[in-house]
């Protein structure tokens, strides 16, 4: 898909990947509606990209998503592309997880993407044109211990993407699901970084991941898994999940220690 002059909503635009993706889309001539809860950084990011419209909003409620969609449509007209990138994560033993955090993870990572898609879809259907790009995670195919709530939300996002893609199969609206492995961004707190080093977790630079996302958009891919061997293990986990249980057991023992630490 060509991005020049397309109206693109990008959520999570103030985040580690979001600000790089915003700049890449801007370079290609997109008209940007940049969304984030972090007003200070969002305004800074939008201020550097001529014509970009900053929308400070909260994706964790249906009302917040409707307001965001309306603000984007008022600013730049009908939405050509929605990129659901905003997300949040928690790394804890599930029995210690704050119930409010469980709710928020599902609200932002899954329901936020679903509600915003619902808000922009009628116009896409009317024009028989559009793209919805959901940024999931390898954890949306291989659930990881101590990232249980996060993994569940990303499994849901993958299911949502698959269902909506099949629903729109005979239209010119495409639904893409992109699943990076770990990326060096603020999403990964100090505890996660220390656990990642102790378990030798592969971590990509955000610039590389954004480049892969841009290539996926260029080529209208349906599902993209970023990083080897993680992409290979996605298939193994479907066919031989007990093998993956065993392969992850030693890593889980190390990770548990970090999951139990205070922030
Ligand atoms: N980093 C990784 O290892 C990794 C790996 C695989 C997939 N991903 C996925 O990639 C996406 C981007 O991650 P990232 O690494 O760029 O994370 P990040 O640096 O933490 O950025 C996420 C952005 O989303 C915003 N956000 C959170 N809750 C929101 C809400 N309710 N309404 C509006 N904005 C909200 C955050 O704002 P605040 O800072 O104010 O909360 C933040 O600016 C996420 O969906 C993540 O799950 C990341």
PDB file of C-alpha atoms and ligand atoms in Angstrom:
ATOM      1  CA  UNK A   1       0.000   0.000   0.000  1.00  0.00           C
ATOM      2  CA  UNK A   2       1.209   3.484  -0.846  1.00  0.00           C
ATOM      3  CA  UNK A   3       1.197   5.768   2.193  1.00  0.00           C
ATOM      4  CA  UNK A   4       1.458   9.130   0.451  1.00  0.00           C
ATOM      5  CA  UNK A   5      -1.447  11.423   1.433  1.00  0.00           C
ATOM      6  CA  UNK A   6      -3.171   8.621   3.396  1.00  0.00           C
ATOM      7  CA  UNK A   7      -4.820   9.593   6.670  1.00  0.00           C
ATOM      8  CA  UNK A   8      -3.242   7.275   9.238  1.00  0.00           C
ATOM      9  CA  UNK A   9      -4.229   7.007  12.910  1.00  0.00           C
ATOM     10  CA  UNK A  10      -1.297   5.738  14.947  1.00  0.00           C
ATOM     11  CA  UNK A  11      -1.912   4.914  18.612  1.00  0.00           C
ATOM     12  CA  UNK A  12       0.961   4.680  21.070  1.00  0.00           C
ATOM     13  CA  UNK A  13       2.706   7.377  19.016  1.00  0.00           C
ATOM     14  CA  UNK A  14       4.654   8.675  22.036  1.00  0.00           C
ATOM     15  CA  UNK A  15       6.107   5.244  22.820  1.00  0.00           C
ATOM     16  CA  UNK A  16       9.447   3.686  22.006  1.00  0.00           C
ATOM     17  CA  UNK A  17       8.290   2.274  18.688  1.00  0.00           C
ATOM     18  CA  UNK A  18       5.521   4.800  18.091  1.00  0.00           C
ATOM     19  CA  UNK A  19       7.712   7.861  17.744  1.00  0.00           C
ATOM     20  CA  UNK A  20       9.973   6.107  15.201  1.00  0.00           C
ATOM     21  CA  UNK A  21       6.999   4.738  13.262  1.00  0.00           C
ATOM     22  CA  UNK A  22       5.371   8.194  13.248  1.00  0.00           C
ATOM     23  CA  UNK A  23       8.519   9.698  11.691  1.00  0.00           C
ATOM     24  CA  UNK A  24       8.719   6.922   9.056  1.00  0.00           C
ATOM     25  CA  UNK A  25       5.070   7.351   8.066  1.00  0.00           C
ATOM     26  CA  UNK A  26       5.516  11.125   7.908  1.00  0.00           C
ATOM     27  CA  UNK A  27       8.544  10.702   5.648  1.00  0.00           C
ATOM     28  CA  UNK A  28       6.304   8.756   3.236  1.00  0.00           C
ATOM     29  CA  UNK A  29       3.844  11.662   3.071  1.00  0.00           C
ATOM     30  CA  UNK A  30       1.085  10.300   5.333  1.00  0.00           C
ATOM     31  CA  UNK A  31      -1.361  12.677   7.039  1.00  0.00           C
ATOM     32  CA  UNK A  32      -1.028  11.663  10.654  1.00  0.00           C
ATOM     33  CA  UNK A  33      -3.384  11.548  13.624  1.00  0.00           C
ATOM     34  CA  UNK A  34      -1.070  10.646  16.470  1.00  0.00           C
ATOM     35  CA  UNK A  35      -2.707   9.259  19.607  1.00  0.00           C
ATOM     36  CA  UNK A  36      -1.299   8.672  23.059  1.00  0.00           C
ATOM     37  CA  UNK A  37      -2.082   9.108  26.743  1.00  0.00           C
ATOM     38  CA  UNK A  38       1.301  10.735  27.359  1.00  0.00           C
ATOM     39  CA  UNK A  39       0.483  14.342  26.425  1.00  0.00           C
ATOM     40  CA  UNK A  40       3.975  15.805  26.947  1.00  0.00           C
ATOM     41  CA  UNK A  41       5.844  13.373  24.708  1.00  0.00           C
ATOM     42  CA  UNK A  42       3.016  13.174  22.170  1.00  0.00           C
ATOM     43  CA  UNK A  43       3.013  16.943  21.634  1.00  0.00           C
ATOM     44  CA  UNK A  44       6.792  16.859  21.275  1.00  0.00           C
ATOM     45  CA  UNK A  45       6.592  14.060  18.650  1.00  0.00           C
ATOM     46  CA  UNK A  46       3.783  15.761  16.706  1.00  0.00           C
ATOM     47  CA  UNK A  47       5.587  19.121  16.926  1.00  0.00           C
ATOM     48  CA  UNK A  48       8.526  17.665  14.999  1.00  0.00           C
ATOM     49  CA  UNK A  49       6.318  16.354  12.160  1.00  0.00           C
ATOM     50  CA  UNK A  50       4.713  19.132  10.090  1.00  0.00           C
ATOM     51  CA  UNK A  51       0.942  18.713   9.754  1.00  0.00           C
ATOM     52  CA  UNK A  52       0.672  15.894  12.306  1.00  0.00           C
ATOM     53  CA  UNK A  53      -2.369  16.144  14.567  1.00  0.00           C
ATOM     54  CA  UNK A  54      -1.794  15.181  18.225  1.00  0.00           C
ATOM     55  CA  UNK A  55      -4.759  13.552  19.962  1.00  0.00           C
ATOM     56  CA  UNK A  56      -4.274  13.024  23.680  1.00  0.00           C
ATOM     57  CA  UNK A  57      -6.699  10.277  24.649  1.00  0.00           C
ATOM     58  CA  UNK A  58      -7.347   7.180  26.692  1.00  0.00           C
ATOM     59  CA  UNK A  59      -7.877   3.939  24.801  1.00  0.00           C
ATOM     60  CA  UNK A  60      -9.039   2.048  27.866  1.00  0.00           C
ATOM     61  CA  UNK A  61     -12.713   3.005  27.489  1.00  0.00           C
ATOM     62  CA  UNK A  62     -15.168   2.710  24.592  1.00  0.00           C
ATOM     63  CA  UNK A  63     -16.031   6.396  25.057  1.00  0.00           C
ATOM     64  CA  UNK A  64     -12.355   7.376  24.904  1.00  0.00           C
ATOM     65  CA  UNK A  65     -11.928   5.407  21.662  1.00  0.00           C
ATOM     66  CA  UNK A  66     -15.010   7.022  20.099  1.00  0.00           C
ATOM     67  CA  UNK A  67     -13.694  10.480  21.022  1.00  0.00           C
ATOM     68  CA  UNK A  68     -10.288   9.679  19.527  1.00  0.00           C
ATOM     69  CA  UNK A  69     -11.861   8.480  16.250  1.00  0.00           C
ATOM     70  CA  UNK A  70     -14.074  11.580  16.071  1.00  0.00           C
ATOM     71  CA  UNK A  71     -11.119  13.916  16.725  1.00  0.00           C
ATOM     72  CA  UNK A  72      -9.081  12.191  13.992  1.00  0.00           C
ATOM     73  CA  UNK A  73     -11.937  12.419  11.476  1.00  0.00           C
ATOM     74  CA  UNK A  74     -12.480  16.095  12.295  1.00  0.00           C
ATOM     75  CA  UNK A  75      -8.781  16.822  11.880  1.00  0.00           C
ATOM     76  CA  UNK A  76      -7.918  14.914   8.714  1.00  0.00           C
ATOM     77  CA  UNK A  77     -11.190  13.476   7.325  1.00  0.00           C
ATOM     78  CA  UNK A  78     -11.930   9.788   6.639  1.00  0.00           C
ATOM     79  CA  UNK A  79      -9.390   7.344   8.037  1.00  0.00           C
ATOM     80  CA  UNK A  80      -7.443   5.293   5.479  1.00  0.00           C
ATOM     81  CA  UNK A  81      -5.275   3.341   7.920  1.00  0.00           C
ATOM     82  CA  UNK A  82      -5.578   2.563  11.620  1.00  0.00           C
ATOM     83  CA  UNK A  83      -2.449   1.308  13.357  1.00  0.00           C
ATOM     84  CA  UNK A  84      -3.241  -0.074  16.813  1.00  0.00           C
ATOM     85  CA  UNK A  85       0.194   0.136  18.413  1.00  0.00           C
ATOM     86  CA  UNK A  86      -0.487   1.397  21.972  1.00  0.00           C
ATOM     87  CA  UNK A  87       0.027  -1.229  24.612  1.00  0.00           C
ATOM     88  CA  UNK A  88       0.978  -1.939  28.180  1.00  0.00           C
ATOM     89  CA  UNK A  89       2.530  -4.843  29.994  1.00  0.00           C
ATOM     90  CA  UNK A  90       3.044  -6.339  33.430  1.00  0.00           C
ATOM     91  CA  UNK A  91       5.643  -8.878  34.501  1.00  0.00           C
ATOM     92  CA  UNK A  92       4.445 -10.579  37.692  1.00  0.00           C
ATOM     93  CA  UNK A  93       3.443 -13.928  39.121  1.00  0.00           C
ATOM     94  CA  UNK A  94      -0.254 -14.049  38.308  1.00  0.00           C
ATOM     95  CA  UNK A  95      -1.248 -14.591  41.960  1.00  0.00           C
ATOM     96  CA  UNK A  96       0.461 -11.249  42.781  1.00  0.00           C
ATOM     97  CA  UNK A  97      -1.029  -9.314  39.872  1.00  0.00           C
ATOM     98  CA  UNK A  98      -3.105  -6.253  40.744  1.00  0.00           C
ATOM     99  CA  UNK A  99      -6.686  -6.974  39.582  1.00  0.00           C
ATOM    100  CA  UNK A 100      -6.942  -3.410  38.278  1.00  0.00           C
ATOM    101  CA  UNK A 101      -3.808  -3.982  36.168  1.00  0.00           C
ATOM    102  CA  UNK A 102      -5.276  -7.170  34.646  1.00  0.00           C
ATOM    103  CA  UNK A 103      -8.333  -5.189  33.628  1.00  0.00           C
ATOM    104  CA  UNK A 104      -6.295  -2.322  32.198  1.00  0.00           C
ATOM    105  CA  UNK A 105      -4.041  -4.587  30.139  1.00  0.00           C
ATOM    106  CA  UNK A 106      -7.055  -6.169  28.452  1.00  0.00           C
ATOM    107  CA  UNK A 107      -8.757  -2.796  28.056  1.00  0.00           C
ATOM    108  CA  UNK A 108      -5.799  -1.143  26.338  1.00  0.00           C
ATOM    109  CA  UNK A 109      -4.198  -4.024  24.413  1.00  0.00           C
ATOM    110  CA  UNK A 110      -7.358  -5.754  23.258  1.00  0.00           C
ATOM    111  CA  UNK A 111     -10.518  -3.716  23.798  1.00  0.00           C
ATOM    112  CA  UNK A 112      -8.882  -0.408  22.822  1.00  0.00           C
ATOM    113  CA  UNK A 113      -7.862  -1.851  19.437  1.00  0.00           C
ATOM    114  CA  UNK A 114     -11.277  -3.476  18.989  1.00  0.00           C
ATOM    115  CA  UNK A 115     -13.236  -0.336  19.882  1.00  0.00           C
ATOM    116  CA  UNK A 116     -11.132   1.998  17.753  1.00  0.00           C
ATOM    117  CA  UNK A 117     -11.429  -0.407  14.813  1.00  0.00           C
ATOM    118  CA  UNK A 118     -15.197  -0.474  15.333  1.00  0.00           C
ATOM    119  CA  UNK A 119     -15.265   3.323  15.341  1.00  0.00           C
ATOM    120  CA  UNK A 120     -13.415   3.770  12.016  1.00  0.00           C
ATOM    121  CA  UNK A 121     -14.731   0.702  10.160  1.00  0.00           C
ATOM    122  CA  UNK A 122     -18.145   1.972   8.974  1.00  0.00           C
ATOM    123  CA  UNK A 123     -16.478   4.692   6.898  1.00  0.00           C
ATOM    124  CA  UNK A 124     -13.970   2.178   5.494  1.00  0.00           C
ATOM    125  CA  UNK A 125     -16.816  -0.167   4.539  1.00  0.00           C
ATOM    126  CA  UNK A 126     -18.690   2.692   2.887  1.00  0.00           C
ATOM    127  CA  UNK A 127     -15.617   3.536   0.776  1.00  0.00           C
ATOM    128  CA  UNK A 128     -14.623  -0.148   0.398  1.00  0.00           C
ATOM    129  CA  UNK A 129     -11.095   0.816   1.266  1.00  0.00           C
ATOM    130  CA  UNK A 130      -8.885   0.773   4.344  1.00  0.00           C
ATOM    131  CA  UNK A 131      -6.222  -0.926   6.403  1.00  0.00           C
ATOM    132  CA  UNK A 132      -6.300  -1.981  10.059  1.00  0.00           C
ATOM    133  CA  UNK A 133      -2.920  -2.954  11.459  1.00  0.00           C
ATOM    134  CA  UNK A 134      -2.802  -4.559  14.888  1.00  0.00           C
ATOM    135  CA  UNK A 135       0.529  -4.791  16.644  1.00  0.00           C
ATOM    136  CA  UNK A 136       0.528  -7.911  18.772  1.00  0.00           C
ATOM    137  CA  UNK A 137       3.488  -9.872  20.027  1.00  0.00           C
ATOM    138  CA  UNK A 138       5.126 -13.273  19.794  1.00  0.00           C
ATOM    139  CA  UNK A 139       3.523 -13.628  23.266  1.00  0.00           C
ATOM    140  CA  UNK A 140       0.187 -13.610  21.393  1.00  0.00           C
ATOM    141  CA  UNK A 141       1.098 -17.036  19.999  1.00  0.00           C
ATOM    142  CA  UNK A 142       3.417 -18.401  22.692  1.00  0.00           C
ATOM    143  CA  UNK A 143       2.132 -17.377  26.120  1.00  0.00           C
ATOM    144  CA  UNK A 144       4.970 -16.664  28.530  1.00  0.00           C
ATOM    145  CA  UNK A 145       4.999 -17.330  32.251  1.00  0.00           C
ATOM    146  CA  UNK A 146       4.701 -14.165  34.392  1.00  0.00           C
ATOM    147  CA  UNK A 147       3.411 -12.265  31.337  1.00  0.00           C
ATOM    148  CA  UNK A 148       0.140 -14.149  31.554  1.00  0.00           C
ATOM    149  CA  UNK A 149      -2.287 -11.212  31.424  1.00  0.00           C
ATOM    150  CA  UNK A 150      -0.275  -9.554  28.642  1.00  0.00           C
ATOM    151  CA  UNK A 151      -0.073 -12.829  26.667  1.00  0.00           C
ATOM    152  CA  UNK A 152      -3.826 -13.364  27.032  1.00  0.00           C
ATOM    153  CA  UNK A 153      -4.518  -9.859  25.715  1.00  0.00           C
ATOM    154  CA  UNK A 154      -2.290 -10.418  22.682  1.00  0.00           C
ATOM    155  CA  UNK A 155      -3.837 -13.868  22.001  1.00  0.00           C
ATOM    156  CA  UNK A 156      -7.149 -12.002  21.938  1.00  0.00           C
ATOM    157  CA  UNK A 157      -5.788  -9.367  19.576  1.00  0.00           C
ATOM    158  CA  UNK A 158      -4.581 -12.060  17.187  1.00  0.00           C
ATOM    159  CA  UNK A 159      -8.024 -13.705  17.267  1.00  0.00           C
ATOM    160  CA  UNK A 160      -9.705 -10.369  16.654  1.00  0.00           C
ATOM    161  CA  UNK A 161      -7.420  -9.716  13.675  1.00  0.00           C
ATOM    162  CA  UNK A 162      -8.118 -13.151  12.177  1.00  0.00           C
ATOM    163  CA  UNK A 163     -11.876 -12.881  12.614  1.00  0.00           C
ATOM    164  CA  UNK A 164     -12.093  -9.376  11.180  1.00  0.00           C
ATOM    165  CA  UNK A 165      -9.825 -10.296   8.249  1.00  0.00           C
ATOM    166  CA  UNK A 166     -12.090 -13.226   7.380  1.00  0.00           C
ATOM    167  CA  UNK A 167     -15.175 -11.065   7.772  1.00  0.00           C
ATOM    168  CA  UNK A 168     -13.794  -8.532   5.280  1.00  0.00           C
ATOM    169  CA  UNK A 169     -12.330 -11.101   2.857  1.00  0.00           C
ATOM    170  CA  UNK A 170     -14.303  -9.901  -0.164  1.00  0.00           C
ATOM    171  CA  UNK A 171     -13.624  -6.192   0.369  1.00  0.00           C
ATOM    172  CA  UNK A 172     -10.631  -3.940  -0.232  1.00  0.00           C
ATOM    173  CA  UNK A 173     -10.167  -3.515   3.500  1.00  0.00           C
ATOM    174  CA  UNK A 174      -7.148  -5.427   4.774  1.00  0.00           C
ATOM    175  CA  UNK A 175      -6.412  -6.466   8.347  1.00  0.00           C
ATOM    176  CA  UNK A 176      -2.832  -7.124   9.350  1.00  0.00           C
ATOM    177  CA  UNK A 177      -1.410  -8.625  12.531  1.00  0.00           C
ATOM    178  CA  UNK A 178       2.257  -7.893  13.291  1.00  0.00           C
ATOM    179  CA  UNK A 179       4.015  -9.753  16.095  1.00  0.00           C
ATOM    180  CA  UNK A 180       7.446  -8.535  17.218  1.00  0.00           C
ATOM    181  CA  UNK A 181       9.584 -10.388  19.737  1.00  0.00           C
ATOM    182  CA  UNK A 182      11.085  -8.339  22.604  1.00  0.00           C
ATOM    183  CA  UNK A 183      12.098  -4.795  21.619  1.00  0.00           C
ATOM    184  CA  UNK A 184      14.342  -2.320  23.459  1.00  0.00           C
ATOM    185  CA  UNK A 185      11.725   0.241  24.521  1.00  0.00           C
ATOM    186  CA  UNK A 186      10.456   1.682  27.825  1.00  0.00           C
ATOM    187  CA  UNK A 187       7.734  -1.007  27.843  1.00  0.00           C
ATOM    188  CA  UNK A 188      10.416  -3.300  29.224  1.00  0.00           C
ATOM    189  CA  UNK A 189      11.129  -2.105  32.741  1.00  0.00           C
ATOM    190  CA  UNK A 190      14.416  -2.633  34.566  1.00  0.00           C
ATOM    191  CA  UNK A 191      13.228  -5.944  36.049  1.00  0.00           C
ATOM    192  CA  UNK A 192      12.299  -7.236  32.599  1.00  0.00           C
ATOM    193  CA  UNK A 193      15.617  -6.113  31.128  1.00  0.00           C
ATOM    194  CA  UNK A 194      17.506  -7.888  33.935  1.00  0.00           C
ATOM    195  CA  UNK A 195      15.412 -11.035  33.443  1.00  0.00           C
ATOM    196  CA  UNK A 196      16.014 -10.808  29.684  1.00  0.00           C
ATOM    197  CA  UNK A 197      19.765 -10.636  30.218  1.00  0.00           C
ATOM    198  CA  UNK A 198      19.708 -13.561  32.677  1.00  0.00           C
ATOM    199  CA  UNK A 199      17.639 -15.747  30.303  1.00  0.00           C
ATOM    200  CA  UNK A 200      19.471 -14.553  27.152  1.00  0.00           C
ATOM    201  CA  UNK A 201      16.228 -13.243  25.669  1.00  0.00           C
ATOM    202  CA  UNK A 202      16.623 -11.888  22.105  1.00  0.00           C
ATOM    203  CA  UNK A 203      15.811  -8.188  21.908  1.00  0.00           C
ATOM    204  CA  UNK A 204      15.510  -6.097  18.754  1.00  0.00           C
ATOM    205  CA  UNK A 205      16.176  -2.410  18.281  1.00  0.00           C
ATOM    206  CA  UNK A 206      12.939  -0.461  17.719  1.00  0.00           C
ATOM    207  CA  UNK A 207      14.330   0.969  14.444  1.00  0.00           C
ATOM    208  CA  UNK A 208      14.597  -2.553  12.998  1.00  0.00           C
ATOM    209  CA  UNK A 209      11.088  -3.497  14.089  1.00  0.00           C
ATOM    210  CA  UNK A 210       9.640  -0.299  12.617  1.00  0.00           C
ATOM    211  CA  UNK A 211      11.434  -1.045   9.336  1.00  0.00           C
ATOM    212  CA  UNK A 212       9.797  -4.499   9.269  1.00  0.00           C
ATOM    213  CA  UNK A 213       6.383  -2.983  10.041  1.00  0.00           C
ATOM    214  CA  UNK A 214       6.824  -0.488   7.171  1.00  0.00           C
ATOM    215  CA  UNK A 215       7.787  -3.342   4.803  1.00  0.00           C
ATOM    216  CA  UNK A 216       4.743  -5.315   5.945  1.00  0.00           C
ATOM    217  CA  UNK A 217       2.483  -2.324   5.205  1.00  0.00           C
ATOM    218  CA  UNK A 218       4.155  -1.808   1.800  1.00  0.00           C
ATOM    219  CA  UNK A 219       3.498  -5.433   0.904  1.00  0.00           C
ATOM    220  CA  UNK A 220       0.007  -5.703   2.432  1.00  0.00           C
ATOM    221  CA  UNK A 221       1.018  -8.738   4.490  1.00  0.00           C
ATOM    222  CA  UNK A 222      -1.632 -10.527   6.547  1.00  0.00           C
ATOM    223  CA  UNK A 223       0.477 -11.810   9.441  1.00  0.00           C
ATOM    224  CA  UNK A 224       4.077 -11.020  10.218  1.00  0.00           C
ATOM    225  CA  UNK A 225       6.245 -12.511  12.954  1.00  0.00           C
ATOM    226  CA  UNK A 226       9.459 -10.622  13.541  1.00  0.00           C
ATOM    227  CA  UNK A 227      12.601 -12.451  14.656  1.00  0.00           C
ATOM    228  CA  UNK A 228      14.071 -15.946  14.276  1.00  0.00           C
ATOM    229  CA  UNK A 229      13.865 -18.483  15.981  1.00  0.00           C
ATOM    230  CA  UNK A 230      10.778 -17.026  17.749  1.00  0.00           C
ATOM    231  CA  UNK A 231       8.803 -17.011  14.465  1.00  0.00           C
ATOM    232  CA  UNK A 232       9.668 -20.715  14.017  1.00  0.00           C
ATOM    233  CA  UNK A 233       8.565 -21.570  17.565  1.00  0.00           C
ATOM    234  CA  UNK A 234       5.164 -19.980  16.912  1.00  0.00           C
ATOM    235  CA  UNK A 235       4.436 -22.932  14.572  1.00  0.00           C
ATOM    236  CA  UNK A 236       5.989 -25.455  16.968  1.00  0.00           C
ATOM    237  CA  UNK A 237       3.800 -24.183  19.841  1.00  0.00           C
ATOM    238  CA  UNK A 238       0.658 -24.876  17.779  1.00  0.00           C
ATOM    239  CA  UNK A 239       1.627 -28.439  16.873  1.00  0.00           C
ATOM    240  CA  UNK A 240       3.769 -29.516  19.816  1.00  0.00           C
ATOM    241  CA  UNK A 241       2.947 -27.315  22.823  1.00  0.00           C
ATOM    242  CA  UNK A 242       4.330 -29.842  25.345  1.00  0.00           C
ATOM    243  CA  UNK A 243       7.748 -29.534  23.699  1.00  0.00           C
ATOM    244  CA  UNK A 244       7.602 -25.770  24.235  1.00  0.00           C
ATOM    245  CA  UNK A 245       6.487 -26.302  27.879  1.00  0.00           C
ATOM    246  CA  UNK A 246       9.678 -28.297  28.387  1.00  0.00           C
ATOM    247  CA  UNK A 247      11.896 -25.906  26.447  1.00  0.00           C
ATOM    248  CA  UNK A 248      10.711 -22.961  28.561  1.00  0.00           C
ATOM    249  CA  UNK A 249      10.868 -24.689  31.976  1.00  0.00           C
ATOM    250  CA  UNK A 250      14.456 -23.721  32.791  1.00  0.00           C
ATOM    251  CA  UNK A 251      13.897 -20.123  31.643  1.00  0.00           C
ATOM    252  CA  UNK A 252      10.741 -19.913  33.794  1.00  0.00           C
ATOM    253  CA  UNK A 253      12.689 -20.842  36.923  1.00  0.00           C
ATOM    254  CA  UNK A 254      15.095 -17.951  36.328  1.00  0.00           C
ATOM    255  CA  UNK A 255      12.346 -15.516  35.342  1.00  0.00           C
ATOM    256  CA  UNK A 256      10.292 -16.256  38.481  1.00  0.00           C
ATOM    257  CA  UNK A 257      12.936 -14.659  40.690  1.00  0.00           C
ATOM    258  CA  UNK A 258      12.662 -11.367  38.760  1.00  0.00           C
ATOM    259  CA  UNK A 259       8.853 -11.569  38.606  1.00  0.00           C
ATOM    260  CA  UNK A 260       8.801 -11.686  42.420  1.00  0.00           C
ATOM    261  CA  UNK A 261      11.043  -8.602  42.802  1.00  0.00           C
ATOM    262  CA  UNK A 262       9.612  -5.188  43.613  1.00  0.00           C
ATOM    263  CA  UNK A 263       9.859  -2.507  40.892  1.00  0.00           C
TER     264      UNK A 263
HETATM  265  N1  LIG B   1       8.679  -3.523  23.512  1.00  0.00           N
HETATM  266  C1  LIG B   1       8.494  -4.817  23.337  1.00  0.00           C
HETATM  267  O1  LIG B   1       9.274  -5.656  23.827  1.00  0.00           O
HETATM  268  C2  LIG B   1       7.351  -5.305  22.491  1.00  0.00           C
HETATM  269  C3  LIG B   1       7.421  -6.599  21.968  1.00  0.00           C
HETATM  270  C4  LIG B   1       6.355  -7.074  21.231  1.00  0.00           C
HETATM  271  C5  LIG B   1       5.244  -6.275  21.016  1.00  0.00           C
HETATM  272  N2  LIG B   1       5.226  -5.014  21.533  1.00  0.00           N
HETATM  273  C6  LIG B   1       4.015  -4.211  21.328  1.00  0.00           C
HETATM  274  O2  LIG B   1       4.353  -3.057  20.581  1.00  0.00           O
HETATM  275  C7  LIG B   1       3.498  -1.981  20.942  1.00  0.00           C
HETATM  276  C8  LIG B   1       4.318  -0.726  21.236  1.00  0.00           C
HETATM  277  O3  LIG B   1       5.172  -1.006  22.316  1.00  0.00           O
HETATM  278  P1  LIG B   1       6.381  -0.086  22.768  1.00  0.00           P
HETATM  279  O4  LIG B   1       7.485  -1.020  23.071  1.00  0.00           O
HETATM  280  O5  LIG B   1       6.580   1.030  21.826  1.00  0.00           O
HETATM  281  O6  LIG B   1       5.788   0.432  24.164  1.00  0.00           O
HETATM  282  P2  LIG B   1       5.941   1.830  24.915  1.00  0.00           P
HETATM  283  O7  LIG B   1       7.262   2.447  24.632  1.00  0.00           O
HETATM  284  O8  LIG B   1       5.570   1.567  26.337  1.00  0.00           O
HETATM  285  O9  LIG B   1       4.794   2.715  24.217  1.00  0.00           O
HETATM  286  C9  LIG B   1       3.423   2.448  24.410  1.00  0.00           C
HETATM  287  C10 LIG B   1       2.668   3.760  24.362  1.00  0.00           C
HETATM  288  O10 LIG B   1       1.255   3.478  24.507  1.00  0.00           O
HETATM  289  C11 LIG B   1       0.715   4.450  25.380  1.00  0.00           C
HETATM  290  N3  LIG B   1      -0.508   4.002  26.064  1.00  0.00           N
HETATM  291  C12 LIG B   1      -0.597   3.069  27.053  1.00  0.00           C
HETATM  292  N4  LIG B   1      -1.848   2.999  27.501  1.00  0.00           N
HETATM  293  C13 LIG B   1      -2.580   3.903  26.783  1.00  0.00           C
HETATM  294  C14 LIG B   1      -3.936   4.301  26.798  1.00  0.00           C
HETATM  295  N5  LIG B   1      -4.833   3.775  27.670  1.00  0.00           N
HETATM  296  N6  LIG B   1      -4.350   5.249  25.917  1.00  0.00           N
HETATM  297  C15 LIG B   1      -3.459   5.829  25.077  1.00  0.00           C
HETATM  298  N7  LIG B   1      -2.149   5.500  25.029  1.00  0.00           N
HETATM  299  C16 LIG B   1      -1.712   4.544  25.870  1.00  0.00           C
HETATM  300  C17 LIG B   1       1.827   4.656  26.397  1.00  0.00           C
HETATM  301  O11 LIG B   1       1.627   5.840  27.129  1.00  0.00           O
HETATM  302  P3  LIG B   1       2.136   5.898  28.672  1.00  0.00           P
HETATM  303  O12 LIG B   1       3.624   5.804  28.608  1.00  0.00           O
HETATM  304  O13 LIG B   1       1.603   7.198  29.162  1.00  0.00           O
HETATM  305  O14 LIG B   1       1.518   4.705  29.330  1.00  0.00           O
HETATM  306  C18 LIG B   1       3.057   4.696  25.521  1.00  0.00           C
HETATM  307  O15 LIG B   1       3.339   5.993  25.059  1.00  0.00           O
HETATM  308  C19 LIG B   1       2.666  -2.480  22.121  1.00  0.00           C
HETATM  309  O16 LIG B   1       1.398  -2.896  21.656  1.00  0.00           O
HETATM  310  C20 LIG B   1       3.445  -3.666  22.617  1.00  0.00           C
HETATM  311  O17 LIG B   1       2.631  -4.621  23.267  1.00  0.00           O
HETATM  312  C21 LIG B   1       6.252  -4.504  22.248  1.00  0.00           C
END
